[in-house]
Amino acid sequence: MEALSAQQLEDYKAAFELFDRDMDGTITSKEMATALRHLGQNPTEAELQELLAELDQDGNGTIEFEELMALIVKNEGNAQQDIDTEIKEIFTLLDRDNSGFISIQDLKAVAISSGMKLSETEIENMILEADNDGDGQISLEEFYEIVKPALMGGGETEGDDDVADDDIVERPARN
């Protein structure tokens, strides 16, 4: 699992402080209810107690920032596991002959069965794009490298413009 960035940690701390209305370093059941209602939720007392019990690891009746972070890190680990499982399932579907590799023949079979109109060249290019070791097929590891960034929401492809928001210059409107 990847460590949280300084920015993520800062964002979580700011969110925690929004819940911690009296700024005592803890979130009570009442503070949680107030914050959730501001977010459009209307939890029952039972739901609040269940949430508090899940977050309150030391059992003192309040949530400290460290307890919230422990849950966030745990959930990120679970999300990572879900993505890994999903990638393996997709790989298995594409590996039609169960060889442990995705070959040109596997991709042709998938294209035909799904009604995709791909040329031989397009299929070969798909293999070449992911085939890092040059053996003419895609291993699970190579598949991870190409699919995981896309599933994680950070998939940039070659040729994407790398323009940050602060690089964009506003131009005055023409009359």
PDB file of C-alpha atoms in Angstrom, residues 51-129:
ATOM      1  CA  LEU A  51     -19.992   4.544  13.207  1.00  0.00           C
ATOM      2  CA  LEU A  52     -18.483   5.755  16.461  1.00  0.00           C
ATOM      3  CA  ALA A  53     -17.836   2.162  17.592  1.00  0.00           C
ATOM      4  CA  GLU A  54     -16.065   1.423  14.298  1.00  0.00           C
ATOM      5  CA  LEU A  55     -13.843   4.489  14.540  1.00  0.00           C
ATOM      6  CA  ASP A  56     -13.260   4.661  18.304  1.00  0.00           C
ATOM      7  CA  GLN A  57     -10.450   2.135  18.661  1.00  0.00           C
ATOM      8  CA  ASP A  58      -9.518   3.005  22.236  1.00  0.00           C
ATOM      9  CA  GLY A  59     -13.152   2.910  23.436  1.00  0.00           C
ATOM     10  CA  ASN A  60     -13.118   6.330  25.113  1.00  0.00           C
ATOM     11  CA  GLY A  61     -16.308   7.473  23.351  1.00  0.00           C
ATOM     12  CA  THR A  62     -14.626   9.963  21.030  1.00  0.00           C
ATOM     13  CA  ILE A  63     -12.652   9.805  17.797  1.00  0.00           C
ATOM     14  CA  GLU A  64      -9.107  11.110  17.656  1.00  0.00           C
ATOM     15  CA  PHE A  65      -7.405  12.030  14.381  1.00  0.00           C
ATOM     16  CA  GLU A  66      -5.149   8.960  14.599  1.00  0.00           C
ATOM     17  CA  GLU A  67      -8.208   6.683  14.832  1.00  0.00           C
ATOM     18  CA  LEU A  68      -9.749   8.284  11.759  1.00  0.00           C
ATOM     19  CA  MET A  69      -6.480   7.882   9.853  1.00  0.00           C
ATOM     20  CA  ALA A  70      -6.238   4.203  10.829  1.00  0.00           C
ATOM     21  CA  LEU A  71      -9.647   3.600   9.215  1.00  0.00           C
ATOM     22  CA  ILE A  72      -8.739   5.600   6.100  1.00  0.00           C
ATOM     23  CA  VAL A  73      -5.485   3.678   5.627  1.00  0.00           C
ATOM     24  CA  LYS A  74      -7.337   0.376   6.170  1.00  0.00           C
ATOM     25  CA  ASN A  75      -9.984   1.315   3.604  1.00  0.00           C
ATOM     26  CA  GLU A  76      -7.334   2.362   1.082  1.00  0.00           C
ATOM     27  CA  GLY A  77      -5.752  -1.067   1.552  1.00  0.00           C
ATOM     28  CA  ASN A  78      -9.125  -2.716   0.904  1.00  0.00           C
ATOM     29  CA  ALA A  79      -9.638  -0.592  -2.216  1.00  0.00           C
ATOM     30  CA  GLN A  80      -6.179  -1.608  -3.423  1.00  0.00           C
ATOM     31  CA  GLN A  81      -7.068  -5.284  -2.911  1.00  0.00           C
ATOM     32  CA  ASP A  82     -10.325  -4.799  -4.833  1.00  0.00           C
ATOM     33  CA  ILE A  83      -8.457  -3.252  -7.770  1.00  0.00           C
ATOM     34  CA  ASP A  84      -5.889  -6.059  -7.778  1.00  0.00           C
ATOM     35  CA  THR A  85      -8.677  -8.660  -7.786  1.00  0.00           C
ATOM     36  CA  GLU A  86     -10.485  -6.846 -10.590  1.00  0.00           C
ATOM     37  CA  ILE A  87      -7.319  -6.731 -12.710  1.00  0.00           C
ATOM     38  CA  LYS A  88      -6.750 -10.470 -12.218  1.00  0.00           C
ATOM     39  CA  GLU A  89     -10.365 -11.201 -13.222  1.00  0.00           C
ATOM     40  CA  ILE A  90     -10.072  -9.102 -16.384  1.00  0.00           C
ATOM     41  CA  PHE A  91      -6.756 -10.782 -17.228  1.00  0.00           C
ATOM     42  CA  THR A  92      -8.349 -14.222 -16.798  1.00  0.00           C
ATOM     43  CA  LEU A  93     -11.185 -13.255 -19.149  1.00  0.00           C
ATOM     44  CA  LEU A  94      -8.717 -12.085 -21.794  1.00  0.00           C
ATOM     45  CA  ASP A  95      -6.432 -15.125 -21.396  1.00  0.00           C
ATOM     46  CA  ARG A  96      -8.794 -17.323 -23.405  1.00  0.00           C
ATOM     47  CA  ASP A  97      -6.471 -20.347 -23.595  1.00  0.00           C
ATOM     48  CA  ASN A  98      -5.511 -20.167 -19.880  1.00  0.00           C
ATOM     49  CA  SER A  99      -1.809 -20.007 -20.746  1.00  0.00           C
ATOM     50  CA  GLY A 100      -1.037 -17.321 -18.186  1.00  0.00           C
ATOM     51  CA  PHE A 101      -0.456 -14.817 -20.992  1.00  0.00           C
ATOM     52  CA  ILE A 102      -2.618 -12.712 -23.288  1.00  0.00           C
ATOM     53  CA  SER A 103      -1.637 -13.498 -26.863  1.00  0.00           C
ATOM     54  CA  ILE A 104      -2.644 -12.075 -30.223  1.00  0.00           C
ATOM     55  CA  GLN A 105      -4.942 -15.091 -30.632  1.00  0.00           C
ATOM     56  CA  ASP A 106      -6.566 -14.366 -27.251  1.00  0.00           C
ATOM     57  CA  LEU A 107      -7.256 -10.758 -28.230  1.00  0.00           C
ATOM     58  CA  LYS A 108      -8.611 -11.814 -31.629  1.00  0.00           C
ATOM     59  CA  ALA A 109     -11.012 -14.238 -29.937  1.00  0.00           C
ATOM     60  CA  VAL A 110     -12.166 -11.563 -27.476  1.00  0.00           C
ATOM     61  CA  ALA A 111     -12.619  -9.021 -30.287  1.00  0.00           C
ATOM     62  CA  ILE A 112     -14.665 -11.462 -32.363  1.00  0.00           C
ATOM     63  CA  SER A 113     -16.836 -12.638 -29.458  1.00  0.00           C
ATOM     64  CA  SER A 114     -17.555  -9.071 -28.354  1.00  0.00           C
ATOM     65  CA  GLY A 115     -18.256  -7.805 -31.874  1.00  0.00           C
ATOM     66  CA  MET A 116     -15.292  -5.430 -31.966  1.00  0.00           C
ATOM     67  CA  LYS A 117     -13.957  -4.717 -35.425  1.00  0.00           C
ATOM     68  CA  LEU A 118     -10.184  -4.683 -34.892  1.00  0.00           C
ATOM     69  CA  SER A 119      -7.620  -5.222 -37.604  1.00  0.00           C
ATOM     70  CA  GLU A 120      -4.671  -7.570 -37.156  1.00  0.00           C
ATOM     71  CA  THR A 121      -2.423  -4.487 -36.948  1.00  0.00           C
ATOM     72  CA  GLU A 122      -4.542  -2.913 -34.200  1.00  0.00           C
ATOM     73  CA  ILE A 123      -4.394  -6.113 -32.161  1.00  0.00           C
ATOM     74  CA  GLU A 124      -0.633  -6.403 -32.672  1.00  0.00           C
ATOM     75  CA  ASN A 125      -0.228  -2.778 -31.581  1.00  0.00           C
ATOM     76  CA  MET A 126      -2.219  -3.492 -28.420  1.00  0.00           C
ATOM     77  CA  ILE A 127       0.175  -6.317 -27.591  1.00  0.00           C
ATOM     78  CA  LEU A 128       3.242  -4.193 -28.424  1.00  0.00           C
ATOM     79  CA  GLU A 129       2.003  -1.379 -26.179  1.00  0.00           C
TER      80      GLU A 129
END
